[in-house]
XYZ file of C-alpha atoms in Angstrom:
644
model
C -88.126 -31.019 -27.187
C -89.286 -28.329 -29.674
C -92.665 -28.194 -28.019
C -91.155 -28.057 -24.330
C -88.858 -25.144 -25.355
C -91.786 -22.955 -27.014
C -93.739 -23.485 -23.356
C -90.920 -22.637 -21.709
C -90.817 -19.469 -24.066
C -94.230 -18.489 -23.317
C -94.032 -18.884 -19.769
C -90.939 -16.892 -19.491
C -92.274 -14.726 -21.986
C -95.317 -13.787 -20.345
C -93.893 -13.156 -16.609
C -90.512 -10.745 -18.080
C -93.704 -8.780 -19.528
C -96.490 -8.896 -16.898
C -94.230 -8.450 -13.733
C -92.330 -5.527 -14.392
C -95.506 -3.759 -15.862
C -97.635 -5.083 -12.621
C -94.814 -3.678 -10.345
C -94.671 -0.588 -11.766
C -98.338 0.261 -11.884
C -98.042 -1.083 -8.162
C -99.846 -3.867 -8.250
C -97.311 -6.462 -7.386
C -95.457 -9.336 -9.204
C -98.245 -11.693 -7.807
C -101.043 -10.083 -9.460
C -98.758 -9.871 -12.357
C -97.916 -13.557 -12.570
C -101.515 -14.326 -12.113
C -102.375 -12.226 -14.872
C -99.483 -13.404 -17.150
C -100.906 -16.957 -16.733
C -104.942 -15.769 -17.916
C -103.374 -13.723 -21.120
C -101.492 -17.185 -22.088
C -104.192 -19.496 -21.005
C -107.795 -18.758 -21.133
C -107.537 -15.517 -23.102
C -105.202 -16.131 -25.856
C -105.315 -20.181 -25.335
C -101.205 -20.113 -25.873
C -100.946 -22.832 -22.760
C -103.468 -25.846 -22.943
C -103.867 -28.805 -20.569
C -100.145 -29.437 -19.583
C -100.746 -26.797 -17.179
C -101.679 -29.208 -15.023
C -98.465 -30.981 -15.194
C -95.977 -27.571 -15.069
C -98.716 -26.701 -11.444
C -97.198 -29.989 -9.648
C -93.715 -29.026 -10.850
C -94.076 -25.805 -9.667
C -95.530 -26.587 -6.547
C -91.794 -27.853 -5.581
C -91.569 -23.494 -4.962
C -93.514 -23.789 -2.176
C -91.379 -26.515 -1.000
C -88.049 -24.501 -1.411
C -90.056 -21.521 0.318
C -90.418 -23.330 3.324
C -87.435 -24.519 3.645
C -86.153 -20.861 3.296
C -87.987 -19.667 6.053
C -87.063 -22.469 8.238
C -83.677 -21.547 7.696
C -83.938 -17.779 9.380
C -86.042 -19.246 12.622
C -84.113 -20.896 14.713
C -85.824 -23.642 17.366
C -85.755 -21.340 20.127
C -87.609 -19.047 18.212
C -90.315 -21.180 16.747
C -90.348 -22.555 20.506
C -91.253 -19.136 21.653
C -93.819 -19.394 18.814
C -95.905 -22.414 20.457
C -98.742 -20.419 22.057
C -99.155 -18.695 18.355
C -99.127 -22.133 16.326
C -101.490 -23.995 18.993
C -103.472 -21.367 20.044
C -104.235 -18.593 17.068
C -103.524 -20.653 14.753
C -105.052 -23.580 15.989
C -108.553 -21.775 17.124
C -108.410 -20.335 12.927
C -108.287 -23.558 11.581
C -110.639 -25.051 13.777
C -113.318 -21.822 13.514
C -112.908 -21.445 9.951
C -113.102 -25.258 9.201
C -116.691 -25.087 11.583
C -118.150 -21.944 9.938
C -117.365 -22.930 5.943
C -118.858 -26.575 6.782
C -122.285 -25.028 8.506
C -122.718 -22.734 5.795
C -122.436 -25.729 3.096
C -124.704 -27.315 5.416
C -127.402 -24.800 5.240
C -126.760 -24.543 1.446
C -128.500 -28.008 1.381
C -125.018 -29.438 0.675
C -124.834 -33.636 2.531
C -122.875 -33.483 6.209
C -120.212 -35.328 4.625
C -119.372 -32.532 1.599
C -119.998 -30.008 3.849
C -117.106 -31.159 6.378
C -114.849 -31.545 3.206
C -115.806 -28.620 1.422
C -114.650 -26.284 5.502
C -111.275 -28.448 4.994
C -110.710 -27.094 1.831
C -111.534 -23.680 2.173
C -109.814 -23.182 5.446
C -106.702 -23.097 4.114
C -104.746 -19.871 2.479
C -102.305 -19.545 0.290
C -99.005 -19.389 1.721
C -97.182 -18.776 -1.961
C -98.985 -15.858 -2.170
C -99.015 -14.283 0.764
C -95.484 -14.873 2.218
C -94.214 -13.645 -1.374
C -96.410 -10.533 -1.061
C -95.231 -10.122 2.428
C -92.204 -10.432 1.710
C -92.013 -7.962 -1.229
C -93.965 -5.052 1.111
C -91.030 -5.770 3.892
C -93.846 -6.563 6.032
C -92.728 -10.060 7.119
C -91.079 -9.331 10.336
C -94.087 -7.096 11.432
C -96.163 -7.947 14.317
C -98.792 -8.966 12.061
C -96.259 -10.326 9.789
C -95.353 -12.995 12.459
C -99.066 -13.857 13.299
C -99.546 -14.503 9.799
C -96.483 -16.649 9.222
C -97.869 -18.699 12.624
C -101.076 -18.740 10.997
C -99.903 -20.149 7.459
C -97.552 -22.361 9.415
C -100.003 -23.823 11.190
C -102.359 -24.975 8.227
C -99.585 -26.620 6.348
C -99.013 -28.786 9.401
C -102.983 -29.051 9.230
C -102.900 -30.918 5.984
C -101.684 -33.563 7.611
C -104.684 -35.046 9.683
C -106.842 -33.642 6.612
C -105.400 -35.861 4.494
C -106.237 -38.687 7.206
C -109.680 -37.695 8.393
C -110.835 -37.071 4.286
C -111.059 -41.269 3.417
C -113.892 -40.883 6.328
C -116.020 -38.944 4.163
C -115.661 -40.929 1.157
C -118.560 -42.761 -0.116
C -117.822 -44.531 -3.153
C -114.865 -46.486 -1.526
C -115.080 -46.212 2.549
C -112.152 -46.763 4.369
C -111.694 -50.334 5.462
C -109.877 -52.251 8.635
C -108.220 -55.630 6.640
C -108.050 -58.787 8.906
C -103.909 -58.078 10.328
C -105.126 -54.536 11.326
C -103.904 -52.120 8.314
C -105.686 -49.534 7.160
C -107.065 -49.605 3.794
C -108.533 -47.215 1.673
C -108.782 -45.724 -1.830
C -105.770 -45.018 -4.581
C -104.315 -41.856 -3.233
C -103.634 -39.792 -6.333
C -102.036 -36.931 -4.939
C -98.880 -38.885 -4.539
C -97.979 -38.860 -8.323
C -96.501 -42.310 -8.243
C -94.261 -41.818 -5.009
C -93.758 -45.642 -3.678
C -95.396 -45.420 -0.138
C -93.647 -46.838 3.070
C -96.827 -47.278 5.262
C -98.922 -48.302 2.754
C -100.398 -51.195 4.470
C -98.770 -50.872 7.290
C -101.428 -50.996 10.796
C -102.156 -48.055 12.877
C -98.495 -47.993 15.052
C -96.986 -49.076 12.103
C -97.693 -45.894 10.138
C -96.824 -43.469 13.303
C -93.514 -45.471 13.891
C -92.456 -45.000 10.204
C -93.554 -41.107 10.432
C -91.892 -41.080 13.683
C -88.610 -42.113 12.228
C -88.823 -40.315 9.127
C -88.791 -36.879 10.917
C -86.091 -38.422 13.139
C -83.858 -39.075 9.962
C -84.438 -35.652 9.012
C -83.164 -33.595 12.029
C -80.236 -35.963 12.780
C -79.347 -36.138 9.241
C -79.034 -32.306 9.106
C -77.473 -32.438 12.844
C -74.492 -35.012 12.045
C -74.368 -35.339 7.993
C -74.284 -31.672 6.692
C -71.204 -31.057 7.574
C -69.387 -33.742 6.119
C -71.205 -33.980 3.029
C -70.401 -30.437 2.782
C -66.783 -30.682 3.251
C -66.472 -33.342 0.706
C -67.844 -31.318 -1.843
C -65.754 -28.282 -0.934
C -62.598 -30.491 -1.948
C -64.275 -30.640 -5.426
C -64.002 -26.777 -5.856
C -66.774 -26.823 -8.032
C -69.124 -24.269 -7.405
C -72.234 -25.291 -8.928
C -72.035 -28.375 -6.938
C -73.150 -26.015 -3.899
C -76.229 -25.163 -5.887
C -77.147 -29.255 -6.817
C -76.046 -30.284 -2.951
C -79.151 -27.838 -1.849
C -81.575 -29.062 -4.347
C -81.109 -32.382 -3.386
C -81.402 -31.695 -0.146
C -84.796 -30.336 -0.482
C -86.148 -32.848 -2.924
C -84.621 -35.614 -1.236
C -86.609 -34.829 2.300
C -89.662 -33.377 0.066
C -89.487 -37.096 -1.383
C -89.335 -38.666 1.560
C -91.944 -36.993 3.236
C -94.463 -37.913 0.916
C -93.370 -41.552 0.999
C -94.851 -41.121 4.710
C -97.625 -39.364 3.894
C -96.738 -36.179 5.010
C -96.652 -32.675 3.525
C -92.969 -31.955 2.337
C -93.051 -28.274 2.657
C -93.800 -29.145 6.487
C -90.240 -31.442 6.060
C -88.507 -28.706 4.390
C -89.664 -26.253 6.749
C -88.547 -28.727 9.925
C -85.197 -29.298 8.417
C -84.720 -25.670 7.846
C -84.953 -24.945 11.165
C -82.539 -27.842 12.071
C -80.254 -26.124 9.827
C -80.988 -22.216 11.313
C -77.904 -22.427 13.450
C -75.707 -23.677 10.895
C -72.209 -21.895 9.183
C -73.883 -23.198 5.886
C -77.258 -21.242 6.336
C -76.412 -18.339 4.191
C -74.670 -20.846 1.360
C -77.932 -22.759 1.347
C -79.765 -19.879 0.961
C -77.985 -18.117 -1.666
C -78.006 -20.777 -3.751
C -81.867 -22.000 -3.096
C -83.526 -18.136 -3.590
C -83.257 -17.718 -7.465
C -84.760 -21.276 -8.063
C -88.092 -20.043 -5.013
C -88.770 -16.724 -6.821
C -88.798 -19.003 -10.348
C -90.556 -21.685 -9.431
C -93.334 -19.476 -7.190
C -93.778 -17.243 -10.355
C -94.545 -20.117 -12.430
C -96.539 -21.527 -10.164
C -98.845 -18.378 -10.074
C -98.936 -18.398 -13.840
C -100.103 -22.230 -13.698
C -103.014 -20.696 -11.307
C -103.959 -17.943 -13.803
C -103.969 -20.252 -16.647
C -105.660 -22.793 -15.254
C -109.200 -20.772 -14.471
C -111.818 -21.798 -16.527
C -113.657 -19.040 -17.973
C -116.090 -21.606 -19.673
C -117.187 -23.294 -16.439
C -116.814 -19.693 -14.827
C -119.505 -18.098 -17.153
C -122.239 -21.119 -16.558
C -122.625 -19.822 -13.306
C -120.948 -16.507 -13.098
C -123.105 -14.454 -10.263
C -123.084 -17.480 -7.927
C -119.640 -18.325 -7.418
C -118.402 -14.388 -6.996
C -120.460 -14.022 -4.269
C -119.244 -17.647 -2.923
C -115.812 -16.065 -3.627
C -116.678 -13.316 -1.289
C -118.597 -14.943 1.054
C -115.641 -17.437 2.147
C -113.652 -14.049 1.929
C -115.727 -12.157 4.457
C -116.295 -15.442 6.565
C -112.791 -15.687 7.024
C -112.134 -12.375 7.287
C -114.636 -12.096 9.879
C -113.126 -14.946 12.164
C -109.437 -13.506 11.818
C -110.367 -10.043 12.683
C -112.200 -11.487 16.016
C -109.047 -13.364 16.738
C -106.657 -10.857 16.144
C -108.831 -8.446 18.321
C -108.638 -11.547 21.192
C -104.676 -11.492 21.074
C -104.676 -8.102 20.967
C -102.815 -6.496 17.935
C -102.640 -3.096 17.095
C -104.709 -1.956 14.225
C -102.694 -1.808 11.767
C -101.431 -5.420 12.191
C -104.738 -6.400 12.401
C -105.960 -5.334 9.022
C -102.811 -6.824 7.671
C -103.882 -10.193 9.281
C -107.635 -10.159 8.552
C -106.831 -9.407 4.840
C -103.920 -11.504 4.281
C -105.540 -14.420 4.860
C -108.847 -14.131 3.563
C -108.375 -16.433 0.761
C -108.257 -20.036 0.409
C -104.759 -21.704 -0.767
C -102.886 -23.972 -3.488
C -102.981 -26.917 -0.845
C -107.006 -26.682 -1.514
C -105.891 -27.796 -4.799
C -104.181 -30.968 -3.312
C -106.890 -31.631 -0.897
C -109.815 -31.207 -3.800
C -107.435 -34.224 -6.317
C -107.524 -36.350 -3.087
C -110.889 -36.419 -2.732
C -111.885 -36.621 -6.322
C -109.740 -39.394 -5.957
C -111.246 -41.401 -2.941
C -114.755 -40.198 -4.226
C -114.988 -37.680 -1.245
C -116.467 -35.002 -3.745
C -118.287 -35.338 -6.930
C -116.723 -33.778 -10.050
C -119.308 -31.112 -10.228
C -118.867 -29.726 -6.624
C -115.025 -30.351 -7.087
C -115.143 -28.117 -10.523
C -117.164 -25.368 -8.130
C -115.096 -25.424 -5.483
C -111.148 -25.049 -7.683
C -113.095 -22.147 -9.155
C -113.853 -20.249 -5.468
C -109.768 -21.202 -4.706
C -108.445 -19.581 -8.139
C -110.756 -16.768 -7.800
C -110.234 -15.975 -4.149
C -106.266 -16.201 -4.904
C -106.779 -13.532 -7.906
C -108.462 -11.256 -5.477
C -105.982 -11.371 -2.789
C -103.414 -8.697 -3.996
C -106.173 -6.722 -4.648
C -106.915 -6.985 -0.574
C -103.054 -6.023 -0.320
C -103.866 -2.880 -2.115
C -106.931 -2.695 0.119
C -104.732 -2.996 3.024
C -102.361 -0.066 2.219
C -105.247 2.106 1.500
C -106.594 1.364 4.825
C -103.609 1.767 6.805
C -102.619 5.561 4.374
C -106.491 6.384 5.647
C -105.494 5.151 9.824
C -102.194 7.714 9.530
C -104.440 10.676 8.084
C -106.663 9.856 10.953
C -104.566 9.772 13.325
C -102.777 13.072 12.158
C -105.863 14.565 11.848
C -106.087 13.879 15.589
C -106.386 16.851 17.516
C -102.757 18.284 18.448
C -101.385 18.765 22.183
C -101.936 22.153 23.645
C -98.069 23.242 23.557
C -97.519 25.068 26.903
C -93.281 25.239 26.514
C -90.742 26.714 24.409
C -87.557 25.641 24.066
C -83.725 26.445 22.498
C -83.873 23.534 20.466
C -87.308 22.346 18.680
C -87.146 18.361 17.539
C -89.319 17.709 14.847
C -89.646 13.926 14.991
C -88.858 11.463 17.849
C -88.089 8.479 16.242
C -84.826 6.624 16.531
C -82.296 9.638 15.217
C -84.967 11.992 17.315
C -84.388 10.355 20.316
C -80.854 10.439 20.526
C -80.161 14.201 19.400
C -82.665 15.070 22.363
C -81.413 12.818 24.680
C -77.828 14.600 23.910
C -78.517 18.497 24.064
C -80.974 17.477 27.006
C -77.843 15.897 28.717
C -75.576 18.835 27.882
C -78.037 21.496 29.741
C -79.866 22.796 26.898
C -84.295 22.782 26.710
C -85.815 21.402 23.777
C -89.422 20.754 22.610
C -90.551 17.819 20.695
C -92.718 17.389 18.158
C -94.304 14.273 16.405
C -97.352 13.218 13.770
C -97.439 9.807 15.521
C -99.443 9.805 18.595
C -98.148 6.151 19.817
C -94.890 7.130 19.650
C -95.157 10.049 21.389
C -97.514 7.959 24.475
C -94.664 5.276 24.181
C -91.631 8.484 24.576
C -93.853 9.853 27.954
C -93.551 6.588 29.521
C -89.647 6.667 29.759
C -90.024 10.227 31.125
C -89.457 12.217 28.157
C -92.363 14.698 27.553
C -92.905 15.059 24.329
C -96.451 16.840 22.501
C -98.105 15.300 19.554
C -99.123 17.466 16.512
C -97.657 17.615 12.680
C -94.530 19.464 12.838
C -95.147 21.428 9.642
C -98.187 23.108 10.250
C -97.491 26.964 11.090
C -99.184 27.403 14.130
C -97.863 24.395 16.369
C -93.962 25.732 15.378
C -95.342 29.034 16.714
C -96.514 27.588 19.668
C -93.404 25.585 20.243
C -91.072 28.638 20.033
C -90.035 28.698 16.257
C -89.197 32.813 16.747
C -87.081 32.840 19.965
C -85.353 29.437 19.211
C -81.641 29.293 18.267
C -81.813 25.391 16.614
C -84.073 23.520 15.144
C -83.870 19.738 14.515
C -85.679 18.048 11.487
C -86.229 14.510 11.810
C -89.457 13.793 10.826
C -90.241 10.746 8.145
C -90.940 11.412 4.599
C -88.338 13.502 2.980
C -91.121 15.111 1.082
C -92.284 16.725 4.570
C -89.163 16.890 6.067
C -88.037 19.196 2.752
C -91.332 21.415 3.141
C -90.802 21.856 6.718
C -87.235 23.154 6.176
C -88.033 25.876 3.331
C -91.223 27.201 5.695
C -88.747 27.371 8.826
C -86.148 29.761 6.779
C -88.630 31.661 5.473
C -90.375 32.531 9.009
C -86.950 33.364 10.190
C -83.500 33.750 8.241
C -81.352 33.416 10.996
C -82.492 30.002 12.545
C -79.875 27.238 12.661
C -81.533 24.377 10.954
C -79.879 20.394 11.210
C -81.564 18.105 8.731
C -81.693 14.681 8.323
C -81.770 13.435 4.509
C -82.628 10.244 3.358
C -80.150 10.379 0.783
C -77.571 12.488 -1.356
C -80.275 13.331 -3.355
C -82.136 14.576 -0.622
C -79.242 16.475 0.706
C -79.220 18.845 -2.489
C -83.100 19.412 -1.877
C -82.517 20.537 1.458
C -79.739 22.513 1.135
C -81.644 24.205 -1.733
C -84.983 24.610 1.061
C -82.350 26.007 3.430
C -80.902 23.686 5.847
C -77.534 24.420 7.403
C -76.300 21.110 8.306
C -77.607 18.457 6.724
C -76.803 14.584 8.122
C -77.229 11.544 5.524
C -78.751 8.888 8.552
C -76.361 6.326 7.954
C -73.127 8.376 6.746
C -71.379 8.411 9.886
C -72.070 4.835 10.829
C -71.349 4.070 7.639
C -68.219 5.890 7.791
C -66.807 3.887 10.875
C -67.622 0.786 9.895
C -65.706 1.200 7.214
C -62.938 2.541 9.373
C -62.914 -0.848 11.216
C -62.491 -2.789 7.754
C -59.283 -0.748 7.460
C -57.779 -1.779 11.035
C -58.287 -5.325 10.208
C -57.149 -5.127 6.758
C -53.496 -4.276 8.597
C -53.693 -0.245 8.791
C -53.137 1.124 12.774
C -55.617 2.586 14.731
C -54.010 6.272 12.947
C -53.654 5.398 9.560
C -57.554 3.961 9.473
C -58.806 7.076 11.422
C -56.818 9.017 9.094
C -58.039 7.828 6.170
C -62.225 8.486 7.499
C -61.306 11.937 8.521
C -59.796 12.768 5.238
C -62.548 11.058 3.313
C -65.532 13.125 5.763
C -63.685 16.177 4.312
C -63.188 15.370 0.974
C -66.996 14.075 0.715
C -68.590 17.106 2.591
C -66.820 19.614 0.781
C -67.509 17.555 -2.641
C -71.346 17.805 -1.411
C -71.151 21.415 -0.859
C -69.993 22.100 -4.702
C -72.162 19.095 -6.144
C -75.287 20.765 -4.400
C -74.382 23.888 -6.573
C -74.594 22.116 -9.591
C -77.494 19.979 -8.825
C -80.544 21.005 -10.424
C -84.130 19.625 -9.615
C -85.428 18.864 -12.874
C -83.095 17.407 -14.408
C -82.355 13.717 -13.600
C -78.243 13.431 -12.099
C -77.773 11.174 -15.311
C -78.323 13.274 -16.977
C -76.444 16.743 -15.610
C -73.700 16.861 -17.376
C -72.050 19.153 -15.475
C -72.436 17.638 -12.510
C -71.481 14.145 -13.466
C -68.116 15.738 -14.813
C -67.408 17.609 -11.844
C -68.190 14.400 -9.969
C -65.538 12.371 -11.719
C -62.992 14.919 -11.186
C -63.319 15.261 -6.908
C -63.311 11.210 -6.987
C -60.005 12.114 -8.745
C -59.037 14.434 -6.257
C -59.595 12.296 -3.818
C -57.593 9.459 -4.681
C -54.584 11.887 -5.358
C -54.399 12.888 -1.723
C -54.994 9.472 -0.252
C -51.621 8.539 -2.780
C -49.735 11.637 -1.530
C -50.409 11.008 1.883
C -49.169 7.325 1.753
C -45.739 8.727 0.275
C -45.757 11.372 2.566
C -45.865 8.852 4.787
C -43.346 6.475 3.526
C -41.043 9.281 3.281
C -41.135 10.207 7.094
C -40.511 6.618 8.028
C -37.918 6.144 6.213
C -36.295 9.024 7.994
C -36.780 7.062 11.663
C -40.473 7.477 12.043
C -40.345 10.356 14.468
C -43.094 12.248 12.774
C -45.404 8.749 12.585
C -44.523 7.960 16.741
C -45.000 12.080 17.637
C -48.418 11.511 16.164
C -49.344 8.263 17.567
C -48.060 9.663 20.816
C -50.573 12.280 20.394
C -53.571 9.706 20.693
C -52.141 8.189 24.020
C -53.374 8.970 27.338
C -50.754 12.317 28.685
C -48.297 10.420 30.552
C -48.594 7.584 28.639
C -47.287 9.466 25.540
C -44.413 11.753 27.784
C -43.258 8.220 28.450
């Protein structure tokens, strides 16, 4: 017990250090975790062999990651998905798995390693890369998705891996017994997990697979809800939390009783469950145990490289590392160029996925196990998988390097020849753009547009709107646009860094321009109100403000009272804006001011004085017959409506 407690310390220990210190030199937790695990393991020698045994434990994150993402895709979407799973990635496994085995092949390795070592190495890491996805917000990108179908695709390739690997055995061949079962080598990878088709002949093993998968989607079609309802009698909450785990390790069990992958289970009962009112319950309680599990799991990976069998042979397995890096890298980029993605998805998709994956790991035991691979090779090739996963958020970094050095170029792009002036210049046509110019444009009034991204602007001239590509701030395309006869001008443009700079060079070219701003923020409003803006808009204030005024009508206030209360609290905040942006000052953090913070706590104060003296001012008029309350509900009926 004593010994399992000071692991768990270390472990623990080492990610609540690395991570943060990894995020925050930007990095990412992955790279952090992965470092965490080589301080603890080969550098300081803290962790020893039972990193083995905490990697299969772990592995269950994958498992819970799956079934995650099952959960937000629904079976119409992964329907619409097919062509992606069959056909990119299909053709990656299949062209990866071709070009890995012909290069072992020419590196004098036998026909039969080379075929195992292309298995192996074809896959990526799906840990990795969905967490780092997922932590960039880059998941529901186009070349998010092609990567998901990708990754999704090579778990369900394990499968007939795992079957065509006994083939390649030598030591003990796969064998036909006299009533037609197949036999073959101890499968290792199983951990002790009694098998149902063990021994079972050819249609005996799909029937059993067949039925397993069938147990699994009408178990979560006809069971859930029950089961679920009979523990919501026990009003026990964390019986929510052990109902999902066993959930997932029940099906991850019983898919490897078949054989089968059980993050491919997971992932298929997810998706059973998509539709389901218990979808956000399942998830709630499932995340904090994924991000746990896939940090330790990364740890296991950085403690497990072996620096001793590393520095035998140092020079020839970095540039193996990089060669399976490029080759895959190479076959992704030609397929994402054959399905067309944009650039900047296809970067994301050639570098995600250059790297080979923890279910190498799996494959690599199996084969030691069946005598596929010989020890030495096997040693070589975990080596290529750990490194290849340490370099991959490094290729993340390279990534958003390469897409920073695409926008410059495509800024740097030469600018429309601006041949119209307008009353209103829009600087930025994005999704706030769009509507402000669609409004004064509908109201009578010209306007010029302006925006750094060229695609947007091609995509805006397609729906009829002409708009002229160039970077708003520079001084001679405002000229050209009109900057010194123009009565408004509209700032909209991303980065609140540029959209600050733009506003403090427009009021000093002219004093008596009206200029809107959006801000990202409240902090941003006090930056542009100290550049100069007139009327700044926080982007999701209003919205913000009327959803909020629908929470009041269904909390029991009329249609008056709720719009009431907005329109007093849009007054109360603006003005309390206006005299906070007085105090604010721009080097010294808002923590910090006190003057501001006091001033702060006093309107919120204010504020809920009048809302008080408003509801007895209220109270008071009904009690006096209402006429006041009816005169102004009256007032927001149609005219004869309210006369009658």
């Amino acid at each position: 017990m004593e010994s399992f407690l000071f692991q768990a310390t270390i472990y623990l220990g080492a990610a609540v250090i690395a991570v943060p210190l990894a995020a925050r030199l930007g990095l990412g937790s992955v790279l952090g975790y992965l470092l965490a695990g080589i301080v603890i393991g080969p550098v300081f020698g803290l962790v020893g062999s039972e990193s083995k045994d905490v990697q299969h434990f772990a592995e269950f994150g994958v498992v819970v990651m799956l079934f995650l993402i099952g959960l937000e895709l629904e079976p119409r979407v992964l329907w619409r998905m097919r062509a992606k799973l069959l056909g990119l990635g299909g053709l990656q496994v299949i062209l990866t798995v071709a070009a890995l085995s012909g290069l072992a092949y020419l590196m004098n390795e036998t026909a039969r390693d080379s075929i195992a070592i292309g298995m192996i190495l074809a896959l990526s890491s799906t840990a990795i890369v969905l967490q780092t996805l997922s932590e960039k917000g880059l998941v529901q990108t186009a070349g998010g998705r092609n990567v998901f179908s990708v990754l999704l695709t090579q778990d369900i390739a394990v499968i007939p891996m795992l079957a065509l690997m006994p083939l390649l055995a030598v030591a003990a061949p796969m064998m036909i017994s006299p009533d037609g079962s197949i036999q073959r080598a101890a499968d290792d990878t199983h951990h002790g997990t009694f098998s149902l088709v063990e021994g079972l002949p050819g249609w005996g093993v799909t029937l059993v697979t067949v039925g397993a998968i069938a147990v699994i989607i009408l178990a979560g079609v006809f069971l859930t809800r029950p089961v679920f309802r009979y523990i919501h009698q026990a009003r026990i909450r964390e019986m929510y939390t052990a109902l999902a785990l066993l959930m997932v390790v029940a099906i991850a069990v019983l898919m490897q009783m078949v054989g089968l992958s059980p993050a491919l289970g997971t992932f298929l009962a997810g998706v059973v469950l998509a539709n389901s009112e218990f979808k956000h319950e399942l998830e709630t309680d499932l995340e904090p145990f994924k991000g746990l599990l896939l940090g330790l799991f990364f740890i296991t990976v950085g403690a497990g490289f072996d620096f001793q069998a590393f520095f035998g042979d140092p020079v020839r397995i970095v540039l193996l590392t990089f060669l399976l890096i490029a080759v895959k890298g190479g076959i992704l980029y030609g397929l994402a160029r054959i399905w067309r993605l944009k650039p900047h998805d296809r970067w994301l998709f050639t570098l995600s996925l250059g790297q080979a994956g923890e279910f190498g790991f799996v494959l690599i035991s199996f084969a030691l196990g069946i005598g596929a691979l010989s020890p030495a090779l096997a040693q070589k090739l975990l080596l290529m998988i750990a490194l290849s996963m340490l370099i991959t958020p490094l290729l993340f970094i390279l990534y958003e390097y390469r897409t920073r050095k695409m926008a410059s170029e495509d800024e740097t792009h030469d600018a429309d020849d601006i041949d119209e002036t307008g009353t209103v210049i829009i600087a930025g046509i994005g999704r706030f753009g769009q509507i402000v110019n669609r409004l004064v444009q509908s109201a009578g009034f010209s306007t010029v547009v302006l925006d750094s991204n060229l695609e947007t602007v091609q995509t805006m001239r397609k729906f009829g709107f002409k708009g002229f590509f160039g970077d708003p701030t520079r001084p001679d395309l405002l000229k050209a646009a009109g900057i010194a006869e123009a009565k408004v001008l509209v700032v909209a443009v991303d980065g609140r860094d540029k959209a600050t700079a733009l506003v403090r060079y427009a009021r000093q070219m002219r004093d008596d321009i009206h200029i809107v701003a959006r801000a990202r923020d409240r902090q941003h409003v006090y930056e542009l109100y100290a550049a100069g803006a007139n009327d700044i808009v926080r982007e999701l204030f209003d919205s913000s403000l009327r959803a909020g005024r629908y929470a009041l009508e269904n909390l029991g206030l009329s249609e008056y009272e709720a719009a009431e209360a907005e329109t007093m609290f849009y007054h109360h905040d603006r003005g309390m804006m206006k005299e906070l942006a007085t105090l604010w000052k721009p080097d010294v953090p808002t923590s910090k001011n006190t003057a501001y913070l006091k001033r702060a706590k006093e309107l919120n104060s204010d504020l809920e004085l009048s809302l008080a003296s408003k509801e007895e001012a209220e109270a008071e008029t009904e009690s006096k017959g209402g006429i006041g309350r009816r005169r102004s509900d009256s007032a927001l009926l149609p005219k004869d409506q309210g006369d009658a």
